[in-house]
mmCIF file of C-alpha atoms and ligand atoms in Angstrom:
data_model
loop_
_atom_site.group_PDB
_atom_site.id
_atom_site.type_symbol
_atom_site.label_atom_id
_atom_site.label_comp_id
_atom_site.label_asym_id
_atom_site.label_seq_id
_atom_site.Cartn_x
_atom_site.Cartn_y
_atom_site.Cartn_z
ATOM 1 C CA MET A 218 -15.682 -4.278 -2.591
ATOM 2 C CA ARG A 219 -14.805 -7.919 -1.931
ATOM 3 C CA ARG A 220 -15.706 -9.101 1.584
ATOM 4 C CA ARG A 221 -12.065 -9.770 2.477
ATOM 5 C CA SER A 222 -10.881 -6.284 1.489
ATOM 6 C CA PHE A 223 -13.884 -4.714 3.206
ATOM 7 C CA LEU A 224 -13.026 -6.574 6.397
ATOM 8 C CA LYS A 225 -9.408 -5.504 6.103
ATOM 9 C CA SER A 226 -10.180 -1.851 5.491
ATOM 10 C CA THR A 227 -12.753 -1.823 8.306
ATOM 11 C CA LEU A 228 -10.205 -3.480 10.556
ATOM 12 C CA LEU A 229 -7.671 -0.799 9.746
ATOM 13 C CA SER A 230 -10.173 1.999 10.352
ATOM 14 C CA GLY A 231 -10.984 0.312 13.645
ATOM 15 C CA LEU A 232 -7.314 0.044 14.419
ATOM 16 C CA ALA A 233 -6.749 3.698 13.536
ATOM 17 C CA ALA A 234 -9.619 4.702 15.814
ATOM 18 C CA SER A 235 -8.480 2.492 18.664
ATOM 19 C CA VAL A 236 -4.874 3.653 18.395
ATOM 20 C CA LEU A 237 -5.956 7.277 18.381
ATOM 21 C CA LYS A 238 -8.270 6.619 21.303
ATOM 22 C CA SER A 239 -5.580 4.919 23.334
ATOM 23 C CA LYS A 240 -3.216 7.757 22.466
ATOM 24 C CA MET A 241 -5.819 10.226 23.748
ATOM 25 C CA VAL A 242 -5.995 8.261 26.964
ATOM 26 C CA ASP A 243 -2.231 8.229 26.972
ATOM 27 C CA GLY A 244 -2.137 12.006 26.456
ATOM 28 C CA ALA A 245 1.610 12.300 26.050
ATOM 29 C CA VAL A 246 1.632 10.118 22.937
ATOM 30 C CA LEU A 247 -1.111 12.101 21.251
ATOM 31 C CA LYS A 248 1.065 15.194 21.382
ATOM 32 C CA GLU A 249 3.641 13.349 19.326
ATOM 33 C CA SER A 250 1.246 12.907 16.433
ATOM 34 C CA LYS A 251 1.992 15.721 13.998
ATOM 35 C CA GLY A 252 -0.916 14.944 11.669
ATOM 36 C CA LYS A 253 -2.102 12.425 9.198
ATOM 37 C CA VAL A 254 -0.772 8.899 8.793
ATOM 38 C CA LEU A 255 -0.336 8.031 5.146
ATOM 39 C CA VAL A 256 1.150 5.105 3.205
ATOM 40 C CA VAL A 257 1.369 5.023 -0.590
ATOM 41 C CA SER A 258 2.500 2.120 -2.745
ATOM 42 C CA SER A 259 2.284 0.651 -6.228
ATOM 43 C CA TYR A 260 -0.578 -1.587 -7.418
ATOM 44 C CA ASN A 261 1.102 -4.699 -5.983
ATOM 45 C CA GLY A 262 1.566 -2.985 -2.613
ATOM 46 C CA LEU A 263 -1.829 -3.297 -0.962
ATOM 47 C CA ARG A 264 -0.507 -5.756 1.637
ATOM 48 C CA ALA A 265 2.509 -3.489 2.111
ATOM 49 C CA THR A 266 0.387 -0.404 2.809
ATOM 50 C CA GLU A 267 -1.732 -2.423 5.232
ATOM 51 C CA LYS A 268 1.296 -3.694 7.160
ATOM 52 C CA ALA A 269 3.061 -0.325 7.136
ATOM 53 C CA ALA A 270 -0.091 1.488 8.287
ATOM 54 C CA GLN A 271 -0.545 -0.920 11.186
ATOM 55 C CA MET A 272 3.055 -0.372 12.276
ATOM 56 C CA ILE A 273 2.935 3.411 11.916
ATOM 57 C CA LEU A 274 -0.326 3.590 13.856
ATOM 58 C CA ASN A 275 1.402 1.595 16.570
ATOM 59 C CA GLY A 276 4.159 4.205 16.701
ATOM 60 C CA SER A 277 6.793 2.845 14.283
ATOM 61 C CA ASP A 278 9.139 5.056 12.329
ATOM 62 C CA ALA A 279 8.017 5.227 8.699
ATOM 63 C CA LEU A 280 11.206 3.511 7.487
ATOM 64 C CA ASP A 281 10.695 0.414 9.677
ATOM 65 C CA ALA A 282 7.088 0.302 8.502
ATOM 66 C CA VAL A 283 7.587 0.597 4.758
ATOM 67 C CA ILE A 284 10.425 -1.951 4.743
ATOM 68 C CA ALA A 285 8.295 -4.445 6.697
ATOM 69 C CA GLY A 286 5.519 -3.761 4.179
ATOM 70 C CA VAL A 287 7.575 -4.512 1.071
ATOM 71 C CA ASN A 288 9.177 -7.555 2.731
ATOM 72 C CA ILE A 289 5.777 -9.266 2.376
ATOM 73 C CA VAL A 290 5.989 -8.872 -1.395
ATOM 74 C CA GLU A 291 9.714 -9.685 -1.566
ATOM 75 C CA ASN A 292 8.915 -12.989 0.174
ATOM 76 C CA ASP A 293 5.957 -13.793 -2.080
ATOM 77 C CA PRO A 294 6.848 -16.386 -4.759
ATOM 78 C CA ASP A 295 3.824 -15.342 -6.829
ATOM 79 C CA ASP A 296 5.004 -11.763 -7.439
ATOM 80 C CA HIS A 297 7.460 -12.226 -10.305
ATOM 81 C CA SER A 298 8.711 -8.637 -10.204
ATOM 82 C CA VAL A 299 10.249 -8.530 -6.738
ATOM 83 C CA GLY A 300 12.468 -10.633 -4.450
ATOM 84 C CA TYR A 301 11.934 -14.403 -4.183
ATOM 85 C CA GLY A 302 10.220 -15.627 -7.352
ATOM 86 C CA GLY A 303 11.350 -12.546 -9.318
ATOM 87 C CA LEU A 304 12.085 -13.157 -12.993
ATOM 88 C CA PRO A 305 15.779 -13.816 -13.635
ATOM 89 C CA ASN A 306 18.351 -12.285 -15.964
ATOM 90 C CA GLU A 307 19.001 -13.772 -19.413
ATOM 91 C CA GLU A 308 21.133 -16.522 -17.831
ATOM 92 C CA GLY A 309 18.362 -17.591 -15.448
ATOM 93 C CA VAL A 310 19.840 -15.924 -12.344
ATOM 94 C CA VAL A 311 17.722 -13.589 -10.187
ATOM 95 C CA GLU A 312 19.424 -10.230 -9.533
ATOM 96 C CA LEU A 313 17.737 -7.766 -7.183
ATOM 97 C CA ASP A 314 17.936 -3.974 -6.767
ATOM 98 C CA SER A 315 16.641 -1.875 -3.876
ATOM 99 C CA CYS A 316 17.089 1.422 -2.095
ATOM 100 C CA VAL A 317 15.784 3.078 1.040
ATOM 101 C CA MET A 318 15.701 6.713 2.100
ATOM 102 C CA HIS A 319 15.091 8.002 5.622
ATOM 103 C CA GLY A 320 13.615 11.489 5.784
ATOM 104 C CA PRO A 321 14.626 12.599 9.300
ATOM 105 C CA THR A 322 18.338 11.940 8.666
ATOM 106 C CA HIS A 323 18.253 12.521 4.885
ATOM 107 C CA ASN A 324 20.267 9.322 4.650
ATOM 108 C CA ALA A 325 20.038 6.598 2.024
ATOM 109 C CA GLY A 326 21.285 3.112 1.225
ATOM 110 C CA ALA A 327 21.042 0.830 -1.787
ATOM 111 C CA VAL A 328 22.096 -2.461 -3.326
ATOM 112 C CA ALA A 329 22.160 -3.443 -6.978
ATOM 113 C CA ALA A 330 22.526 -6.727 -8.873
ATOM 114 C CA LEU A 331 22.365 -8.577 -5.553
ATOM 115 C CA ARG A 332 22.038 -12.364 -5.955
ATOM 116 C CA ASN A 333 20.741 -15.038 -3.565
ATOM 117 C CA ILE A 334 19.320 -12.718 -0.866
ATOM 118 C CA LYS A 335 15.563 -12.343 -0.987
ATOM 119 C CA ASN A 336 15.178 -9.111 1.014
ATOM 120 C CA PRO A 337 17.436 -6.563 -0.707
ATOM 121 C CA SER A 338 15.534 -3.757 1.049
ATOM 122 C CA LYS A 339 16.873 -4.975 4.406
ATOM 123 C CA VAL A 340 20.407 -5.045 3.007
ATOM 124 C CA ALA A 341 19.941 -1.539 1.537
ATOM 125 C CA ARG A 342 18.971 -0.319 4.987
ATOM 126 C CA LEU A 343 22.131 -1.823 6.482
ATOM 127 C CA VAL A 344 24.241 -0.134 3.792
ATOM 128 C CA MET A 345 22.684 3.122 4.993
ATOM 129 C CA GLU A 346 23.095 2.436 8.698
ATOM 130 C CA ARG A 347 26.276 0.370 8.923
ATOM 131 C CA THR A 348 28.554 1.794 6.237
ATOM 132 C CA ASP A 349 29.825 5.142 5.092
ATOM 133 C CA HIS A 350 28.483 4.382 1.587
ATOM 134 C CA VAL A 351 25.180 4.651 -0.237
ATOM 135 C CA LEU A 352 25.346 1.912 -2.906
ATOM 136 C CA LEU A 353 26.902 -1.565 -2.958
ATOM 137 C CA VAL A 354 26.662 -3.769 -6.051
ATOM 138 C CA GLY A 355 27.013 -7.400 -7.094
ATOM 139 C CA GLU A 356 29.554 -9.510 -5.272
ATOM 140 C CA GLY A 357 30.387 -6.733 -2.813
ATOM 141 C CA ALA A 358 26.722 -6.381 -1.876
ATOM 142 C CA LEU A 359 26.429 -10.155 -1.393
ATOM 143 C CA LYS A 360 29.543 -10.318 0.788
ATOM 144 C CA PHE A 361 28.203 -7.418 2.841
ATOM 145 C CA ALA A 362 24.835 -9.141 3.289
ATOM 146 C CA LYS A 363 26.539 -12.385 4.365
ATOM 147 C CA ALA A 364 28.717 -10.458 6.820
ATOM 148 C CA HIS A 365 25.462 -9.313 8.415
ATOM 149 C CA GLY A 366 24.172 -12.881 8.676
ATOM 150 C CA PHE A 367 21.885 -13.066 5.637
ATOM 151 C CA LYS A 368 21.662 -16.627 4.314
ATOM 152 C CA GLU A 369 22.102 -17.303 0.611
ATOM 153 C CA GLU A 370 19.234 -19.109 -1.104
ATOM 154 C CA ASP A 371 18.173 -19.875 -4.654
ATOM 155 C CA LEU A 372 15.606 -17.199 -5.547
ATOM 156 C CA LEU A 373 14.514 -18.834 -8.819
ATOM 157 C CA THR A 374 11.175 -20.531 -8.222
ATOM 158 C CA ASP A 375 9.999 -23.308 -10.522
ATOM 159 C CA GLU A 376 7.375 -21.035 -12.064
ATOM 160 C CA ALA A 377 9.885 -18.219 -12.713
ATOM 161 C CA ARG A 378 12.258 -20.793 -14.248
ATOM 162 C CA LYS A 379 9.521 -21.999 -16.636
ATOM 163 C CA ILE A 380 8.677 -18.428 -17.694
ATOM 164 C CA TRP A 381 12.389 -17.791 -18.342
ATOM 165 C CA LEU A 382 12.716 -21.071 -20.276
ATOM 166 C CA TYR A 383 9.773 -20.206 -22.564
ATOM 167 C CA TRP A 384 11.309 -16.787 -23.183
ATOM 168 C CA LYS A 385 14.661 -18.400 -24.039
ATOM 169 C CA GLU A 386 13.107 -21.029 -26.282
ATOM 170 C CA GLY A 387 11.089 -18.396 -28.142
ATOM 171 C CA LEU A 388 13.988 -15.997 -28.746
ATOM 172 C CA SER A 389 15.025 -17.203 -32.167
ATOM 173 C CA ASP A 390 14.230 -19.760 -34.858
ATOM 174 C CA LYS A 391 17.935 -19.817 -35.725
ATOM 175 C CA ASP A 392 19.105 -21.617 -32.593
ATOM 176 C CA ASP A 393 18.621 -25.080 -31.124
ATOM 177 C CA TRP A 394 15.936 -24.263 -28.554
ATOM 178 C CA PHE A 395 12.296 -25.108 -29.425
ATOM 179 C CA LEU A 396 9.162 -23.708 -27.808
ATOM 180 C CA PRO A 397 6.339 -26.165 -27.143
ATOM 181 C CA PRO A 398 3.197 -25.427 -29.205
ATOM 182 C CA MET A 399 1.700 -22.116 -28.004
ATOM 183 C CA ASP A 400 -1.554 -23.769 -26.896
ATOM 184 C CA GLN A 401 0.473 -25.821 -24.413
ATOM 185 C CA ILE A 402 1.942 -22.724 -22.731
ATOM 186 C CA PRO A 403 -0.308 -21.455 -19.920
ATOM 187 C CA GLU A 404 -1.616 -17.922 -20.621
ATOM 188 C CA LYS A 405 -0.314 -16.630 -17.287
ATOM 189 C CA TYR A 406 3.259 -17.358 -18.428
ATOM 190 C CA LYS A 407 2.916 -15.470 -21.713
ATOM 191 C CA LYS A 408 2.120 -12.111 -20.095
ATOM 192 C CA TRP A 409 5.480 -11.981 -18.351
ATOM 193 C CA ILE A 410 7.557 -11.864 -21.524
ATOM 194 C CA HIS A 411 10.002 -8.938 -21.258
ATOM 195 C CA THR A 412 8.300 -7.060 -18.501
ATOM 196 C CA THR A 413 9.279 -4.812 -15.603
ATOM 197 C CA GLY A 414 7.664 -4.714 -12.215
ATOM 198 C CA THR A 415 8.693 -3.305 -8.882
ATOM 199 C CA ILE A 416 7.233 -2.279 -5.559
ATOM 200 C CA THR A 417 7.710 1.121 -3.996
ATOM 201 C CA CYS A 418 6.276 2.170 -0.618
ATOM 202 C CA LEU A 419 6.264 5.632 0.979
ATOM 203 C CA GLY A 420 5.160 6.435 4.523
ATOM 204 C CA LEU A 421 4.305 9.492 6.630
ATOM 205 C CA ASP A 422 4.403 8.595 10.319
ATOM 206 C CA LEU A 423 2.938 9.962 13.551
ATOM 207 C CA GLN A 424 5.997 12.164 14.021
ATOM 208 C CA GLY A 425 5.394 13.778 10.645
ATOM 209 C CA ASN A 426 8.488 12.037 9.270
ATOM 210 C CA ILE A 427 8.684 10.560 5.784
ATOM 211 C CA SER A 428 10.613 7.558 4.486
ATOM 212 C CA GLY A 429 10.495 5.290 1.461
ATOM 213 C CA VAL A 430 11.721 2.083 -0.123
ATOM 214 C CA THR A 431 11.809 0.667 -3.636
ATOM 215 C CA THR A 432 12.666 -2.967 -4.415
ATOM 216 C CA THR A 433 12.650 -5.043 -7.594
ATOM 217 C CA SER A 434 14.007 -7.949 -9.604
ATOM 218 C CA GLY A 435 14.229 -5.426 -12.441
ATOM 219 C CA LEU A 436 13.737 -5.982 -16.119
ATOM 220 C CA ALA A 437 12.962 -9.622 -16.862
ATOM 221 C CA PHE A 438 15.722 -11.451 -18.792
ATOM 222 C CA LYS A 439 18.074 -8.455 -18.569
ATOM 223 C CA ILE A 440 21.754 -8.594 -19.433
ATOM 224 C CA PRO A 441 23.549 -9.762 -16.265
ATOM 225 C CA GLY A 442 24.710 -6.742 -14.313
ATOM 226 C CA ARG A 443 22.011 -4.439 -15.696
ATOM 227 C CA VAL A 444 20.925 -1.980 -13.021
ATOM 228 C CA GLY A 445 17.683 -0.086 -13.370
ATOM 229 C CA ASP A 446 16.250 2.917 -11.580
ATOM 230 C CA SER A 447 15.116 1.176 -8.392
ATOM 231 C CA PRO A 448 18.396 1.357 -6.427
ATOM 232 C CA ILE A 449 19.269 4.858 -7.637
ATOM 233 C CA ILE A 450 18.415 7.661 -5.242
ATOM 234 C CA GLY A 451 16.581 10.380 -7.178
ATOM 235 C CA ALA A 452 15.400 7.937 -9.854
ATOM 236 C CA GLY A 453 13.608 5.012 -8.154
ATOM 237 C CA LEU A 454 13.012 6.900 -4.906
ATOM 238 C CA TYR A 455 13.533 10.285 -3.345
ATOM 239 C CA VAL A 456 12.570 11.672 0.061
ATOM 240 C CA ASP A 457 12.869 15.174 1.460
ATOM 241 C CA ASN A 458 11.476 15.258 4.974
ATOM 242 C CA GLU A 459 10.467 18.921 4.623
ATOM 243 C CA VAL A 460 8.553 18.325 1.385
ATOM 244 C CA GLY A 461 7.514 14.755 0.554
ATOM 245 C CA ALA A 462 8.522 11.576 -1.224
ATOM 246 C CA CYS A 463 8.237 9.911 -4.599
ATOM 247 C CA GLY A 464 8.771 6.322 -5.790
ATOM 248 C CA SER A 465 8.535 4.771 -9.226
ATOM 249 C CA THR A 466 7.840 1.559 -11.107
ATOM 250 C CA GLY A 467 8.180 0.760 -14.792
ATOM 251 C CA ARG A 468 10.935 1.209 -17.352
ATOM 252 C CA GLY A 469 14.023 2.064 -15.352
ATOM 253 C CA GLU A 470 16.139 3.314 -18.238
ATOM 254 C CA GLU A 471 13.828 6.235 -19.016
ATOM 255 C CA ASN A 472 13.573 7.074 -15.342
ATOM 256 C CA LEU A 473 17.369 7.063 -14.984
ATOM 257 C CA LYS A 474 17.657 9.597 -17.798
ATOM 258 C CA ASN A 475 15.192 11.942 -16.083
ATOM 259 C CA LEU A 476 15.719 11.415 -12.313
ATOM 260 C CA SER A 477 11.960 11.523 -12.071
ATOM 261 C CA CYS A 478 11.486 11.039 -8.344
ATOM 262 C CA TYR A 479 13.870 13.850 -7.451
ATOM 263 C CA GLN A 480 12.048 16.133 -9.882
ATOM 264 C CA VAL A 481 8.605 15.225 -8.473
ATOM 265 C CA VAL A 482 9.775 16.206 -4.981
ATOM 266 C CA GLU A 483 11.211 19.457 -6.348
ATOM 267 C CA TYR A 484 7.910 20.298 -8.076
ATOM 268 C CA MET A 485 6.085 19.591 -4.799
ATOM 269 C CA ARG A 486 8.537 21.948 -3.070
ATOM 270 C CA ASP A 487 7.430 24.586 -5.583
ATOM 271 C CA GLY A 488 3.814 24.020 -4.560
ATOM 272 C CA LEU A 489 2.468 21.438 -6.998
ATOM 273 C CA SER A 490 0.219 18.716 -5.618
ATOM 274 C CA PRO A 491 1.653 15.169 -5.649
ATOM 275 C CA GLU A 492 -0.561 14.215 -8.595
ATOM 276 C CA ALA A 493 0.255 17.354 -10.606
ATOM 277 C CA ALA A 494 3.975 16.856 -9.948
ATOM 278 C CA CYS A 495 3.840 13.210 -11.101
ATOM 279 C CA LYS A 496 1.971 14.202 -14.274
ATOM 280 C CA LYS A 497 4.357 17.033 -15.075
ATOM 281 C CA VAL A 498 7.410 14.809 -14.742
ATOM 282 C CA LEU A 499 5.892 12.003 -16.827
ATOM 283 C CA LYS A 500 5.081 14.540 -19.545
ATOM 284 C CA ARG A 501 8.762 15.452 -19.570
ATOM 285 C CA VAL A 502 9.786 11.773 -19.714
ATOM 286 C CA ILE A 503 7.498 11.309 -22.721
ATOM 287 C CA ASP A 504 8.907 14.435 -24.419
ATOM 288 C CA HIS A 505 12.468 13.243 -23.798
ATOM 289 C CA ALA A 506 11.812 9.817 -25.338
ATOM 290 C CA LYS A 507 13.184 10.793 -28.754
ATOM 291 C CA LEU A 508 15.024 7.605 -29.735
ATOM 292 C CA PRO A 509 13.188 5.537 -32.361
ATOM 293 C CA GLU A 510 13.175 2.442 -30.126
ATOM 294 C CA LEU A 511 11.272 4.421 -27.493
ATOM 295 C CA LYS A 512 8.291 4.892 -29.823
ATOM 296 C CA ASN A 513 6.016 2.247 -31.251
ATOM 297 C CA SER A 514 4.936 2.186 -34.891
ATOM 298 C CA ARG A 515 2.080 4.625 -34.087
ATOM 299 C CA GLY A 516 4.363 7.156 -32.377
ATOM 300 C CA TYR A 517 3.321 6.401 -28.789
ATOM 301 C CA PRO A 518 5.891 5.623 -26.061
ATOM 302 C CA SER A 519 7.006 1.995 -26.306
ATOM 303 C CA PHE A 520 7.312 1.744 -22.494
ATOM 304 C CA ASN A 521 5.413 2.505 -19.319
ATOM 305 C CA LEU A 522 6.526 4.422 -16.236
ATOM 306 C CA ARG A 523 4.525 5.163 -13.083
ATOM 307 C CA LEU A 524 5.192 7.663 -10.316
ATOM 308 C CA TYR A 525 3.708 7.717 -6.794
ATOM 309 C CA ALA A 526 4.057 10.601 -4.354
ATOM 310 C CA LEU A 527 2.984 11.992 -1.000
ATOM 311 C CA ASN A 528 3.684 15.300 0.681
ATOM 312 C CA LYS A 529 4.218 16.532 4.218
ATOM 313 C CA ASN A 530 0.589 17.752 4.434
ATOM 314 C CA GLY A 531 -0.735 14.231 3.949
ATOM 315 C CA GLU A 532 -1.728 14.644 0.296
ATOM 316 C CA PHE A 533 -0.942 11.887 -2.191
ATOM 317 C CA GLY A 534 -1.116 11.191 -5.896
ATOM 318 C CA SER A 535 0.179 9.120 -8.753
ATOM 319 C CA ALA A 536 0.378 9.122 -12.539
ATOM 320 C CA SER A 537 1.088 6.553 -15.216
ATOM 321 C CA ILE A 538 1.999 6.838 -18.891
ATOM 322 C CA TYR A 539 -0.436 4.019 -19.714
ATOM 323 C CA GLY A 540 -3.710 3.121 -18.035
ATOM 324 C CA PRO A 541 -6.210 2.432 -16.635
ATOM 325 C CA ALA A 542 -3.857 2.151 -13.675
ATOM 326 C CA GLU A 543 -4.268 1.903 -9.923
ATOM 327 C CA PHE A 544 -2.095 2.385 -6.858
ATOM 328 C CA SER A 545 -2.388 1.375 -3.202
ATOM 329 C CA VAL A 546 -3.048 3.891 -0.442
ATOM 330 C CA PHE A 547 -3.762 3.911 3.275
ATOM 331 C CA ASP A 548 -5.080 7.443 3.744
ATOM 332 C CA GLY A 549 -5.513 7.325 7.515
ATOM 333 C CA LYS A 550 -8.916 5.683 7.241
ATOM 334 C CA GLU A 551 -9.058 3.150 4.435
ATOM 335 C CA ASN A 552 -6.561 0.839 2.793
ATOM 336 C CA LYS A 553 -7.488 0.406 -0.858
ATOM 337 C CA ARG A 554 -6.452 0.804 -4.468
ATOM 338 C CA ARG A 555 -7.275 4.070 -6.180
ATOM 339 C CA PRO A 556 -7.237 5.075 -9.840
ATOM 340 C CA SER A 557 -4.183 6.778 -11.206
ATOM 341 C CA PRO A 558 -4.440 9.375 -13.983
ATOM 342 C CA PHE A 559 -2.739 8.286 -17.201
ATOM 343 C CA PHE A 560 -1.719 9.726 -20.575
ATOM 344 C CA TYR A 561 -2.705 6.941 -22.981
ATOM 345 C CA GLU A 562 -4.914 3.873 -22.896
ATOM 346 C CA TRP A 563 -3.135 0.505 -22.943
ATOM 347 C CA LYS A 564 -4.340 -0.208 -26.461
ATOM 348 C CA TYR A 565 -1.966 2.497 -27.795
ATOM 349 C CA LEU A 566 1.061 0.674 -26.362
ATOM 350 C CA LYS A 567 0.639 -2.276 -28.744
HETATM 351 N N1 LIG B 808 11.804 -0.097 -12.497
HETATM 352 C C1 LIG B 808 12.431 -1.331 -12.434
HETATM 353 C C2 LIG B 808 13.534 -1.497 -13.383
HETATM 354 O O1 LIG B 808 13.515 -0.946 -14.468
HETATM 355 O O2 LIG B 808 14.444 -2.214 -13.062
#
């Protein structure tokens, strides 16, 4: 373990211990703790789980905590799959999707194709709390965000613009755009060509309540207006306070056709562990991928999808179509990445 992560995880364990100790001194607060504190997120969510765990241990509702956690990644210009610095649509404009779901009220809110606002998760929460609706899209979502005081800003960072420009220049040899020689394009830019990325974060708080959030810039270089799974309740996120929660990252289209997160929660309701439920649903997604474009030349899925879940008893799990894969977890003691089971090694995706 790197020194920095060791210090962080030790700090969190220390914090957990000190919070529990002070709650014991406080007596009344200890009674409120229904069990284990747990935060689960995608690979890119280690800072989110850390932040959310700190807040939950200090008594926050899981929804406040997980949104504050993903805001760190939404604000990070170096994560090109989420928020500020996210990769743009085919016209070079960043469009963001997000949803939230609050277990205790079984309420939800979402925004899709939202431009110029870097924290779509905060806007999704306001849709839930300050409207009679669940999902606002495009211009309506932007107007709603501005009505609530969000400031418009250009979300396209210089690095994301360059990645988009290389993609555009490399699209065709029958147009007037030329790529520079490949050896002049930094390696780190090449790996982003036509990719998806997202962050999801699920939390179980001291009250035994569960909430979740998913937020993304979606498929890189998408057709303007394309909406993936992330803002769709049941696809990119689902929470049932009596059972558990599931979030997803990866190819949204296949998730939309299977409502994977809803199904994971339903399998957990039937008694499956979070990991077993994630695996069972991904197996179904793979079986349903019958279209030729969803298979590569060797017959393997031409896309990846990952599911992350926790249940009311404080158990957690994840699964990925391709791996090795990891996900981020604060399990009440340690905040670290853990391996995710997978169906196929990455080499079979090529
Ligand atoms: N899962 C992110 C997307 O497909 O938009």
